[in-house]
Coordinates of C-alpha atoms and ligand atoms in Angstrom, one line a residue:
Chain A
X147 CA -69.9 -108.6 52.1
X148 CA -70.3 -112.2 50.9
X149 CA -70.2 -113.6 47.4
X150 CA -73.5 -113.4 45.7
X151 CA -74.1 -116.9 44.2
X152 CA -76.8 -119.1 42.8
X153 CA -76.5 -121.5 45.7
X154 CA -74.6 -122.1 48.9
X155 CA -71.0 -120.8 48.4
X156 CA -68.6 -122.4 50.8
X157 CA -65.3 -124.0 49.9
X158 CA -62.3 -124.8 52.1
X159 CA -59.1 -122.8 51.8
X160 CA -56.8 -124.2 49.2
X161 CA -53.8 -123.4 51.4
X162 CA -55.0 -124.2 54.9
X163 CA -52.3 -125.4 57.4
X164 CA -53.6 -129.0 57.6
X165 CA -52.6 -129.5 53.9
X166 CA -49.0 -129.3 55.1
X167 CA -49.1 -131.8 57.8
X168 CA -46.8 -130.8 60.7
X169 CA -45.3 -128.1 58.5
X170 CA -46.4 -124.6 57.7
X171 CA -45.6 -121.8 55.2
X172 CA -43.3 -119.1 56.5
X173 CA -42.1 -116.1 54.6
X174 CA -38.8 -114.2 55.3
X175 CA -38.9 -110.6 54.1
X176 CA -35.5 -109.0 53.6
X177 CA -37.0 -105.7 54.3
X178 CA -34.0 -103.4 53.6
X179 CA -32.6 -105.4 50.7
X180 CA -34.0 -104.6 47.3
X181 CA -32.0 -107.5 45.7
X182 CA -34.9 -109.7 46.5
X183 CA -38.0 -108.7 44.5
X184 CA -40.2 -110.3 47.1
X185 CA -40.1 -112.1 50.5
X186 CA -39.0 -115.7 50.3
X187 CA -41.6 -118.3 51.2
X188 CA -40.5 -121.6 52.9
X189 CA -42.3 -124.8 54.0
X190 CA -40.9 -125.5 57.5
X191 CA -41.8 -127.8 60.3
X192 CA -43.6 -126.1 63.2
X193 CA -41.1 -127.9 65.5
X194 CA -38.1 -126.7 63.6
X195 CA -35.7 -124.7 65.7
X196 CA -34.8 -121.2 64.8
X197 CA -31.2 -122.3 64.5
X198 CA -32.1 -125.0 61.9
X199 CA -34.5 -122.7 60.1
X200 CA -31.7 -120.1 59.8
X201 CA -28.9 -122.4 58.6
X202 CA -30.9 -124.9 56.6
X203 CA -33.4 -122.5 54.9
X204 CA -32.6 -118.8 55.2
X205 CA -28.9 -118.9 54.6
X206 CA -28.8 -121.1 51.5
X207 CA -31.4 -118.9 50.0
X208 CA -29.8 -115.6 51.0
X209 CA -26.3 -116.6 49.9
X210 CA -27.2 -115.9 46.4
X211 CA -26.9 -112.2 47.1
X212 CA -23.2 -111.4 46.6
X213 CA -23.3 -108.9 49.4
X214 CA -25.0 -111.2 52.0
X215 CA -23.2 -111.8 55.2
X216 CA -24.7 -114.7 57.2
X217 CA -22.8 -113.8 60.4
X218 CA -23.8 -110.1 60.4
X219 CA -26.2 -108.9 63.0
X220 CA -29.9 -108.9 62.0
X221 CA -33.0 -107.7 63.8
X222 CA -36.3 -109.5 63.3
X223 CA -40.0 -108.6 63.6
X224 CA -43.3 -110.2 63.2
X225 CA -46.0 -107.8 61.9
X226 CA -44.2 -104.9 63.4
X227 CA -43.5 -106.5 66.8
X228 CA -39.8 -107.1 67.5
X229 CA -38.8 -110.8 67.6
X230 CA -35.7 -111.9 69.4
X231 CA -35.3 -115.6 68.5
X232 CA -32.9 -117.9 70.3
X233 CA -31.5 -120.7 68.1
X234 CA -33.0 -123.4 70.3
X235 CA -36.6 -122.1 70.2
X236 CA -39.0 -123.7 67.7
X237 CA -41.0 -121.7 65.2
X238 CA -44.1 -122.7 67.2
X239 CA -42.6 -121.5 70.4
X240 CA -41.7 -118.2 68.8
X241 CA -45.4 -117.8 67.9
X242 CA -44.8 -118.0 64.2
X243 CA -47.9 -119.2 62.5
X244 CA -48.9 -120.5 59.0
X245 CA -48.3 -117.8 56.4
X246 CA -46.6 -115.4 58.8
X247 CA -44.0 -113.0 57.5
X248 CA -40.8 -112.6 59.4
X249 CA -39.2 -109.2 58.6
X250 CA -35.4 -109.2 58.7
X251 CA -33.2 -106.1 58.7
X252 CA -29.6 -105.4 59.2
X253 CA -29.3 -104.5 62.9
Chain B
X170 CA -70.4 -113.1 -8.4
X171 CA -72.2 -116.0 -10.1
X172 CA -75.8 -114.6 -10.1
X173 CA -76.7 -113.2 -13.5
X174 CA -77.8 -109.6 -13.4
X175 CA -81.3 -110.4 -14.7
X176 CA -81.8 -113.0 -12.0
X177 CA -80.8 -110.6 -9.2
X178 CA -83.1 -107.9 -10.6
X179 CA -86.1 -110.1 -10.7
X180 CA -85.3 -111.5 -7.3
X181 CA -85.2 -108.0 -5.8
X182 CA -88.6 -107.3 -7.2
X183 CA -90.2 -110.3 -5.5
X184 CA -88.5 -110.0 -2.1
X185 CA -88.5 -106.5 -0.9
X186 CA -85.3 -105.9 0.9
X187 CA -85.6 -104.3 4.3
X188 CA -83.4 -101.4 5.2
X189 CA -80.5 -102.4 7.4
X190 CA -82.0 -101.1 10.6
X191 CA -85.2 -103.0 10.2
X192 CA -83.4 -106.1 9.0
X193 CA -81.4 -106.0 12.1
X194 CA -84.5 -105.5 14.2
X195 CA -86.1 -108.4 12.5
X196 CA -83.0 -110.6 13.1
X197 CA -82.7 -109.9 16.7
X198 CA -85.9 -108.6 18.4
X199 CA -88.3 -110.5 16.3
X200 CA -86.6 -113.7 17.0
X201 CA -87.4 -113.1 20.7
X202 CA -90.6 -114.4 22.3
X203 CA -92.5 -114.3 25.5
X204 CA -92.6 -117.8 27.0
X205 CA -96.2 -119.1 27.4
X206 CA -95.8 -122.3 29.3
X207 CA -92.4 -121.7 31.0
X208 CA -91.8 -119.3 33.8
X209 CA -89.4 -116.6 32.5
X210 CA -87.3 -117.2 35.6
X211 CA -86.7 -120.7 34.5
X212 CA -85.8 -119.6 31.1
X213 CA -83.3 -117.0 32.3
X214 CA -82.3 -118.2 35.8
X215 CA -79.2 -116.2 36.3
X216 CA -80.3 -112.6 35.8
X217 CA -81.5 -111.8 39.3
X218 CA -79.1 -113.3 41.9
X219 CA -76.5 -110.5 41.6
X220 CA -79.1 -107.9 42.7
X221 CA -79.2 -106.1 39.3
X222 CA -82.6 -104.8 38.3
X223 CA -83.6 -104.7 34.7
X224 CA -87.0 -103.3 33.8
X225 CA -86.9 -103.0 30.1
X226 CA -84.5 -105.0 28.0
X227 CA -85.7 -103.2 24.8
X228 CA -83.9 -100.1 26.0
X229 CA -80.6 -101.8 25.1
X230 CA -79.1 -99.9 22.1
X231 CA -77.6 -102.0 19.3
X232 CA -75.0 -99.7 17.8
X233 CA -73.7 -102.0 15.2
X234 CA -76.7 -103.5 13.5
X235 CA -74.6 -106.4 12.3
X236 CA -76.2 -109.5 10.8
X237 CA -74.7 -112.9 10.8
X238 CA -74.6 -112.7 7.0
X239 CA -72.6 -109.5 7.0
X240 CA -70.5 -110.6 9.9
X241 CA -69.3 -113.8 8.1
X242 CA -68.6 -112.0 4.9
X243 CA -66.6 -109.2 6.5
X244 CA -64.6 -111.5 8.8
X245 CA -63.8 -113.9 5.9
X246 CA -62.3 -111.0 4.0
X247 CA -60.2 -110.0 6.9
X248 CA -59.0 -113.5 7.6
X249 CA -58.1 -114.0 3.9
X250 CA -55.9 -111.0 4.1
X251 CA -54.3 -112.1 7.3
X252 CA -53.6 -115.6 6.1
X253 CA -52.0 -114.2 2.9
X254 CA -49.6 -112.2 5.1
X255 CA -48.8 -115.2 7.2
X256 CA -48.0 -117.3 4.1
X257 CA -45.8 -114.6 2.6
X258 CA -44.0 -114.0 5.8
X259 CA -43.3 -117.7 6.3
X260 CA -42.1 -118.2 2.7
X261 CA -39.8 -115.2 2.8
X262 CA -38.2 -116.2 6.2
X263 CA -39.7 -113.0 7.6
X264 CA -38.7 -114.0 11.1
X265 CA -35.1 -113.0 10.3
X266 CA -36.2 -109.4 9.9
X267 CA -37.5 -109.0 13.4
X268 CA -35.5 -106.5 15.5
X269 CA -34.0 -109.3 17.6
X270 CA -34.8 -112.8 18.8
X271 CA -35.5 -111.4 22.2
X272 CA -38.5 -109.5 20.8
X273 CA -40.4 -112.8 20.7
X274 CA -40.4 -112.9 24.5
X275 CA -43.3 -110.5 24.2
X276 CA -45.1 -112.8 21.9
X277 CA -44.4 -115.8 24.2
X278 CA -46.0 -113.9 27.0
X279 CA -48.9 -113.0 24.7
X280 CA -49.5 -116.6 23.5
X281 CA -49.1 -118.1 26.9
X282 CA -51.0 -115.4 28.8
X283 CA -53.5 -113.7 26.5
X284 CA -54.5 -116.2 23.8
X285 CA -56.1 -118.6 26.3
X286 CA -58.1 -115.7 27.7
X287 CA -59.6 -115.1 24.2
X288 CA -60.9 -118.7 24.3
X289 CA -62.3 -118.2 27.8
X290 CA -63.9 -115.0 26.6
X291 CA -65.5 -116.9 23.8
X292 CA -67.0 -119.3 26.2
X293 CA -68.4 -116.8 28.6
X294 CA -69.9 -114.6 25.8
X295 CA -71.6 -117.7 24.5
X296 CA -73.1 -118.1 27.9
X297 CA -74.3 -114.5 27.9
X298 CA -75.7 -115.0 24.4
X299 CA -77.9 -117.7 25.9
X300 CA -78.6 -116.3 29.4
X301 CA -79.2 -112.5 29.1
X302 CA -82.9 -111.9 29.0
X303 CA -82.9 -109.4 26.2
X304 CA -82.4 -110.1 22.5
X305 CA -80.3 -107.1 21.8
X306 CA -77.5 -107.9 24.3
X307 CA -77.8 -111.6 23.5
X308 CA -77.0 -111.0 19.8
X309 CA -74.1 -108.6 20.7
X310 CA -72.7 -111.3 23.0
X311 CA -73.1 -113.9 20.3
X312 CA -71.0 -111.8 17.9
X313 CA -68.4 -111.1 20.5
X314 CA -68.3 -114.8 21.3
X315 CA -67.5 -115.6 17.7
X316 CA -64.9 -112.8 17.6
X317 CA -63.1 -114.2 20.6
X318 CA -62.8 -117.7 19.3
X319 CA -61.5 -116.3 16.0
X320 CA -59.0 -114.2 17.9
X321 CA -57.8 -117.4 19.8
X322 CA -57.5 -119.3 16.5
X323 CA -55.9 -116.5 14.4
X324 CA -53.4 -115.7 17.2
X325 CA -52.4 -119.3 17.4
X326 CA -51.9 -119.5 13.6
X327 CA -50.1 -116.1 13.5
X328 CA -47.5 -117.2 16.1
X329 CA -47.2 -120.9 15.0
X330 CA -44.7 -120.0 12.4
X331 CA -42.3 -118.7 15.0
X332 CA -42.6 -122.0 16.9
X333 CA -40.6 -123.7 14.1
X334 CA -37.6 -121.5 14.9
X335 CA -37.8 -120.3 18.5
X336 CA -38.2 -121.7 22.0
X337 CA -41.0 -121.0 24.5
X338 CA -43.9 -121.3 22.1
X339 CA -44.5 -125.0 22.0
X340 CA -46.6 -125.7 25.1
X341 CA -48.5 -122.5 25.9
X342 CA -51.8 -124.1 26.9
X343 CA -50.4 -126.4 29.5
X344 CA -48.2 -123.6 30.7
X345 CA -51.2 -121.2 31.0
X346 CA -52.7 -123.7 33.5
X347 CA -49.5 -124.4 35.5
X348 CA -46.7 -121.8 35.3
X349 CA -46.5 -119.3 38.1
X350 CA -46.6 -115.9 36.2
X351 CA -49.4 -117.2 34.0
X352 CA -51.6 -117.7 37.0
X353 CA -51.8 -113.9 37.1
X354 CA -53.8 -113.5 33.9
X355 CA -55.5 -116.9 34.3
X356 CA -56.8 -116.3 37.8
X357 CA -57.9 -112.8 36.8
X358 CA -60.1 -114.3 34.1
X359 CA -61.3 -117.2 36.2
X360 CA -62.4 -114.7 38.7
X361 CA -64.6 -113.1 36.0
X362 CA -65.8 -116.4 34.6
X363 CA -67.0 -117.5 38.0
X364 CA -69.0 -114.3 38.6
X365 CA -72.5 -113.7 37.5
X366 CA -73.4 -112.5 34.0
X367 CA -73.7 -108.8 34.9
X368 CA -70.4 -108.8 36.8
X369 CA -68.8 -110.5 33.9
X370 CA -70.1 -107.7 31.6
X371 CA -68.5 -105.1 33.8
X372 CA -65.3 -107.1 34.5
X373 CA -64.5 -108.1 30.9
X374 CA -67.0 -106.2 28.7
X375 CA -66.3 -102.8 30.4
X376 CA -63.1 -102.9 32.5
X377 CA -61.0 -105.1 30.2
X378 CA -62.4 -104.2 26.8
X379 CA -63.0 -100.5 27.4
X380 CA -61.3 -99.1 30.5
X381 CA -57.9 -101.0 30.1
X382 CA -57.8 -102.3 26.6
X383 CA -55.3 -99.8 25.4
X384 CA -53.0 -100.8 28.3
X385 CA -53.6 -104.6 28.1
X386 CA -54.1 -105.6 24.4
X387 CA -53.0 -102.8 22.1
X388 CA -49.4 -102.4 23.4
X389 CA -48.6 -105.9 22.2
X390 CA -49.8 -105.0 18.7
X391 CA -47.9 -101.7 18.7
X392 CA -44.8 -103.5 19.9
X393 CA -45.2 -106.0 17.0
X394 CA -45.4 -103.2 14.4
X395 CA -42.2 -101.5 15.8
X396 CA -40.2 -104.7 15.8
X397 CA -40.8 -106.2 12.4
X398 CA -43.5 -108.6 13.4
X399 CA -45.8 -108.2 10.4
X400 CA -48.0 -111.2 11.1
X401 CA -48.9 -110.0 14.6
X402 CA -49.4 -106.5 13.4
X403 CA -51.7 -107.7 10.7
X404 CA -53.6 -109.8 13.3
X405 CA -53.9 -106.6 15.4
X406 CA -55.4 -104.7 12.5
X407 CA -57.8 -107.5 11.8
X408 CA -58.9 -107.6 15.5
X409 CA -59.2 -103.8 15.6
X410 CA -62.7 -103.6 14.1
X411 CA -63.8 -106.3 16.5
X412 CA -62.3 -104.5 19.4
X413 CA -64.1 -101.3 18.6
X414 CA -67.3 -103.3 18.7
X415 CA -66.3 -104.8 22.0
X416 CA -65.5 -101.4 23.5
X417 CA -68.9 -100.1 22.4
X418 CA -70.6 -103.1 23.9
X419 CA -68.8 -102.6 27.2
X420 CA -69.8 -99.0 27.3
X421 CA -73.4 -99.8 26.3
X422 CA -73.5 -102.4 29.0
X423 CA -72.5 -100.1 31.8
X424 CA -74.8 -97.3 30.7
X425 CA -77.7 -99.7 30.3
X426 CA -77.3 -101.1 33.8
X427 CA -77.0 -97.6 35.3
X428 CA -80.0 -96.3 33.5
X429 CA -82.3 -99.3 34.3
X430 CA -82.4 -98.7 38.1
X431 CA -80.7 -96.5 40.6
X432 CA -80.2 -99.4 42.8
X433 CA -77.8 -100.8 40.2
X434 CA -75.4 -97.9 40.7
X435 CA -73.7 -98.9 44.0
X436 CA -73.4 -102.5 42.7
X437 CA -71.8 -101.4 39.4
X438 CA -69.5 -99.0 41.3
X439 CA -68.1 -101.9 43.4
X440 CA -67.5 -103.9 40.3
X441 CA -65.7 -101.0 38.7
X442 CA -63.6 -100.7 41.9
X443 CA -62.8 -104.4 41.9
X444 CA -62.2 -104.9 38.3
X445 CA -60.1 -101.8 37.8
X446 CA -57.7 -103.0 40.4
X447 CA -57.7 -106.6 39.2
X448 CA -57.1 -105.5 35.6
X449 CA -54.5 -102.9 36.6
X450 CA -52.5 -105.5 38.4
X451 CA -52.4 -107.6 35.2
X452 CA -51.1 -104.6 33.3
X453 CA -47.9 -104.9 35.3
X454 CA -46.9 -107.6 32.8
X455 CA -47.6 -105.2 30.0
X456 CA -45.6 -102.4 31.7
X457 CA -42.4 -104.5 31.9
X458 CA -43.0 -105.6 28.3
X459 CA -43.0 -102.1 27.0
X460 CA -40.1 -100.8 29.0
X461 CA -37.8 -103.9 29.1
X462 CA -38.8 -106.7 26.7
X463 CA -39.2 -104.8 23.5
X464 CA -35.9 -104.3 21.6
X465 CA -37.3 -101.2 19.9
X466 CA -39.5 -99.2 22.2
X467 CA -43.0 -98.0 21.2
X468 CA -43.7 -95.7 24.1
X469 CA -42.9 -96.0 27.8
X470 CA -45.4 -97.5 30.2
X471 CA -45.6 -94.1 31.9
X472 CA -46.5 -92.4 28.6
X473 CA -49.0 -95.2 27.8
X474 CA -50.6 -94.9 31.2
X475 CA -50.8 -91.1 31.0
X476 CA -52.3 -91.1 27.6
X477 CA -54.7 -94.1 27.7
X478 CA -55.7 -94.0 31.3
X479 CA -55.2 -90.6 32.9
X480 CA -56.3 -88.6 29.8
X481 CA -58.8 -90.9 28.1
X482 CA -60.3 -92.5 31.1
X483 CA -59.9 -90.3 34.2
X484 CA -60.5 -87.1 32.3
X485 CA -62.8 -88.5 29.6
X486 CA -64.9 -91.5 30.6
X487 CA -65.2 -90.9 34.3
X488 CA -66.4 -87.4 33.7
X489 CA -69.2 -88.9 31.6
X490 CA -70.0 -91.5 34.1
X491 CA -70.2 -88.9 36.9
X492 CA -73.7 -88.1 35.4
X493 CA -74.9 -91.5 36.8
X494 CA -73.2 -91.0 40.2
X495 CA -70.2 -93.2 39.3
X496 CA -66.9 -92.1 40.7
X497 CA -63.4 -93.0 39.6
X498 CA -62.3 -96.5 40.8
X499 CA -61.2 -97.0 44.4
X500 CA -57.4 -97.2 44.8
X501 CA -56.9 -95.4 41.5
X502 CA -54.5 -93.0 43.4
X503 CA -52.3 -95.9 44.2
X504 CA -52.1 -96.8 40.5
X505 CA -51.3 -93.3 39.5
X506 CA -48.5 -93.1 42.1
X507 CA -47.0 -96.3 40.7
X508 CA -46.6 -95.3 37.1
X509 CA -42.9 -94.5 37.4
X510 CA -42.0 -97.7 39.3
X511 CA -44.3 -100.4 38.1
X512 CA -42.5 -101.7 35.0
X513 CA -39.1 -101.8 36.8
X514 CA -40.4 -103.7 39.8
X515 CA -42.2 -106.3 37.7
X516 CA -39.3 -106.9 35.3
X517 CA -37.0 -107.3 38.3
X518 CA -39.3 -110.1 39.4
X519 CA -39.3 -111.8 36.0
X520 CA -35.6 -111.3 35.6
X521 CA -34.7 -113.2 38.9
X522 CA -37.3 -116.0 38.3
X523 CA -36.9 -116.4 34.5
X524 CA -35.1 -119.8 35.1
X525 CA -38.7 -121.0 35.8
X526 CA -40.4 -119.2 33.0
X527 CA -41.0 -119.8 29.3
X528 CA -39.2 -116.7 28.2
X529 CA -35.8 -115.2 28.7
X530 CA -34.5 -112.0 30.2
X531 CA -31.3 -110.0 30.3
X532 CA -29.7 -107.0 32.0
X533 CA -30.5 -103.8 30.1
X534 CA -27.5 -102.7 28.1
X535 CA -26.0 -99.2 28.3
X536 CA -28.3 -97.7 25.7
X537 CA -31.4 -99.2 27.2
X538 CA -30.4 -98.0 30.7
X539 CA -29.8 -94.5 29.2
X540 CA -33.4 -94.6 27.8
X541 CA -34.8 -95.7 31.1
X542 CA -33.0 -92.9 32.9
X543 CA -34.2 -90.3 30.4
X544 CA -37.8 -91.7 30.5
X545 CA -38.0 -92.1 34.3
X546 CA -35.8 -89.3 35.5
X547 CA -37.2 -89.3 39.0
X548 CA -37.0 -93.0 39.7
X549 CA -34.7 -95.1 37.5
X550 CA -31.3 -93.8 38.6
X551 CA -32.4 -93.6 42.2
X552 CA -34.0 -97.0 42.8
X553 CA -33.4 -99.3 39.9
X554 CA -30.1 -98.6 38.2
X555 CA -28.2 -99.5 41.3
X556 CA -29.8 -103.0 41.2
X557 CA -28.7 -103.5 37.6
X558 CA -25.2 -102.2 38.3
X559 CA -25.0 -104.7 41.2
X560 CA -26.2 -107.5 38.9
X561 CA -23.6 -106.5 36.3
X562 CA -20.9 -106.9 38.9
X563 CA -22.5 -110.2 40.0
X564 CA -22.3 -111.4 36.3
X565 CA -18.7 -110.2 35.9
X566 CA -17.9 -112.4 39.0
X567 CA -19.5 -115.4 37.4
X568 CA -23.0 -115.1 38.9
X569 CA -26.5 -114.6 37.4
X570 CA -29.3 -113.6 39.7
X571 CA -31.7 -116.5 39.8
X572 CA -33.5 -116.9 43.1
X573 CA -32.9 -120.2 44.9
X574 CA -36.3 -120.6 46.2
X575 CA -39.9 -119.4 45.9
X576 CA -41.5 -116.0 46.5
X577 CA -44.4 -115.0 48.7
X578 CA -47.4 -114.4 46.5
X579 CA -50.4 -112.1 46.8
X580 CA -53.6 -114.1 47.5
X581 CA -55.6 -112.0 45.0
X582 CA -53.4 -110.9 42.0
X583 CA -51.0 -113.8 42.5
X584 CA -48.0 -111.7 41.6
X585 CA -44.9 -112.2 43.8
X586 CA -45.2 -109.6 46.6
X587 CA -43.0 -107.0 45.1
X588 CA -45.2 -103.9 45.2
X589 CA -44.2 -101.1 47.6
X590 CA -46.0 -98.8 50.0
X591 CA -47.7 -95.8 48.5
X592 CA -45.1 -93.0 48.2
X593 CA -42.2 -95.3 49.4
X594 CA -40.6 -97.3 46.5
X595 CA -38.2 -98.9 48.9
X596 CA -40.6 -100.6 51.3
X597 CA -42.5 -103.7 50.1
X598 CA -46.1 -103.5 51.1
X599 CA -47.3 -106.4 53.3
X600 CA -51.0 -106.7 54.0
X601 CA -52.5 -109.5 56.0
X602 CA -56.2 -110.5 56.6
X603 CA -57.5 -113.2 58.9
X604 CA -60.4 -115.1 57.7
X605 CA -61.8 -118.1 59.7
X606 CA -58.6 -118.2 61.7
X607 CA -56.2 -118.3 58.7
X608 CA -53.9 -115.6 57.5
X609 CA -54.0 -114.3 53.9
X610 CA -51.3 -112.1 52.4
X611 CA -52.0 -109.4 49.9
X612 CA -49.8 -107.0 48.0
X613 CA -51.7 -103.8 48.4
X614 CA -54.7 -102.0 49.8
X615 CA -56.5 -102.8 46.5
X616 CA -55.9 -106.5 46.6
X617 CA -56.7 -106.6 50.3
X618 CA -60.0 -104.8 49.8
X619 CA -60.9 -107.3 47.0
X620 CA -60.0 -110.2 49.3
X621 CA -62.0 -108.9 52.3
X622 CA -65.0 -108.2 50.1
X623 CA -65.3 -111.8 49.0
X624 CA -63.0 -113.9 51.1
X625 CA -64.9 -117.1 50.4
X626 CA -63.9 -116.7 46.8
X627 CA -60.2 -116.0 47.2
X628 CA -59.5 -118.6 49.8
X629 CA -59.8 -121.1 46.9
X630 CA -57.0 -119.4 44.9
X631 CA -54.6 -121.9 43.3
X632 CA -51.4 -120.2 44.3
X633 CA -48.5 -121.7 42.4
X634 CA -46.0 -121.5 45.2
X635 CA -48.4 -123.0 47.7
X636 CA -49.3 -125.8 45.3
X637 CA -45.6 -126.6 44.7
X638 CA -45.2 -126.8 48.5
X639 CA -48.2 -129.1 48.7
X640 CA -46.5 -131.5 46.2
X641 CA -49.1 -130.9 43.5
X642 CA -46.7 -129.7 40.8
X643 CA -44.7 -132.7 39.7
X644 CA -42.4 -133.2 42.6
X645 CA -40.3 -131.5 45.3
X646 CA -37.3 -130.3 43.3
X647 CA -37.0 -127.5 40.8
X648 CA -36.3 -129.8 37.8
X649 CA -39.5 -131.8 38.8
X650 CA -41.5 -128.6 38.7
X651 CA -40.0 -127.3 35.5
X652 CA -40.7 -130.6 33.8
X653 CA -44.3 -130.5 35.0
X654 CA -44.5 -126.9 33.6
X655 CA -43.6 -128.5 30.2
X656 CA -40.4 -126.4 29.9
X657 CA -37.7 -127.6 27.6
X658 CA -34.0 -126.6 27.1
X659 CA -33.9 -123.2 25.6
X660 CA -37.2 -121.9 26.9
X661 CA -36.0 -120.2 30.1
X662 CA -33.4 -118.2 31.8
X663 CA -30.8 -115.7 30.5
X664 CA -31.3 -114.5 27.0
X665 CA -27.6 -114.0 26.1
X666 CA -26.2 -117.3 25.0
X667 CA -29.7 -118.9 25.0
X668 CA -30.7 -121.2 22.2
X669 CA -32.7 -118.5 20.5
X670 CA -29.9 -116.0 20.8
X671 CA -27.3 -118.4 19.4
X672 CA -29.5 -119.4 16.5
X673 CA -30.2 -115.8 15.8
X674 CA -26.5 -114.9 15.7
X675 CA -25.8 -117.9 13.5
X676 CA -28.6 -117.1 11.0
X677 CA -27.5 -113.5 10.8
X678 CA -23.8 -114.4 10.3
X679 CA -24.9 -116.4 7.3
X680 CA -27.0 -113.5 5.9
X681 CA -25.4 -110.3 7.1
X682 CA -28.3 -108.0 6.1
X683 CA -30.6 -110.2 8.0
X684 CA -32.8 -110.3 4.9
X685 CA -31.1 -113.1 3.0
X686 CA -30.6 -112.7 -0.8
X687 CA -28.5 -109.5 -1.3
X688 CA -25.9 -109.7 1.4
X689 CA -23.3 -107.1 2.1
X690 CA -20.4 -106.1 -0.1
Ligands
LIG957 FE1 -60.4 -110.8 21.6
LIG958 FE1 -62.2 -108.2 22.6
LIG959 ZN1 -52.1 -108.3 44.8

């Protein structure tokens, strides 16, 4: 169903990927950790490697949880599909798109 | 009275006074006219595009028969009483007899989140007072428009006294437009303002003012009366007679639309479905207020929800509306299933992001936790106490849980994506829709359904987190954003040791009874 309006009703998305240049928004959802009230959202370059994403974005955020262990084993998934990232793969190579949500669980 | 008795008697002989009902008729209906040289569609251009069919505007019932004259006199009386209370409270340093400085967090939320909506309601009811094609509803909308601007003004005046002594109240209008949690009520109301006139009537007139008013507006007033806030309580009493008129208007509006044409029924049903869920998500802020922010509790969110929604609406209202073929709102089962977890989840959000808010938060103390356990025996100890216990250990070790980053937001309700899967309070719900190749995240089946029904509308959402990342909120660092929010020292963060808390302790050390003059022996 479309909006019923008095005229043509078409406006661009206010958060479309092009507004972020070569970056995109990516959320990390600590799916088994209730310490975080919600998934964390980051702005990350599409060409960023998983290794950099992990150490520069995820870890500094996650460290605030006193029980967090950066070197523990974690499993990842993207919309229910398991994801096994290598540190040298870029977010784009991993198929991670604008406004995707990476679920993280203790392995 | 300045008119001499003789003069009034002779005047009444000359001008025969009409009974109230006819006077009202004369004031409203007889001021209406059929256009002779203008197409009625040009005169009222917005009454057809939503698909609503009205055959006879004169069938609109005017339950109040209020005249402008009577309205002004009555409201002036009420306002006089309110302003007398405000003066007395200010002169007697009444703020010192609140239960605690932390109580004012509820009023900060109210002033920042609700008062600007009163003003927006004023604007849109003025629009209805011009653009509805029937004189009865136009006059009712006019009265409500005036009510709403009075509410905005009297709320501002009522709370302005606290602004002299407490943080977080000084910049509420700018904050309403900018701060992340205030985008929740703001975007809710903007959604209604940008809808057609009939959808607005169902969204605000019916869903907000009737269906959910006892869960959205009234709890703030009850909280005030339980916590020594005489000015807000008096404001609440003063607004009460207006609100009962607004409730009646909302109910009349829905019945009128349903009776005018059967084709209106499915349209109205979808609006009920949408606006129940939109409004219900906003009540999350009220839920945490009742269960966490109020130092002296009125009733729990669960009790309020059971009484005001389950009993009065599900068992009362919707049984009446069944006569027209209206069913209870879509996704209502989800709302019912959340009543024992909602307040805890929302406060946990506010707690860990209060460094970026214009209010303060704190870990519940032992007594408060005992109340929460007793009130929520099936959920608090199991799911939420462990989080607070962990945070206590964190604080003992020198920490304080403030998130070092930004949360994922729901595209529709704009609340951080904290809500959980139906029946599973441990798994956050993640919904995603793809529209024109772009992904959109929503917090629940309700918000996803609303998004997918009108994606062109919600793709425009001004989501605070996304706007920060686009560089539209003052700059890239947290201090940049907080400055752009208009926050000052003392507005935000942990309540214990905050400016308001320290002032409160200092004032009460000087006057041990908290009331000044007498003092303790
Ligand atoms: Fe109001
Ligand atoms: Fe109202
Ligand atoms: Zn939502």
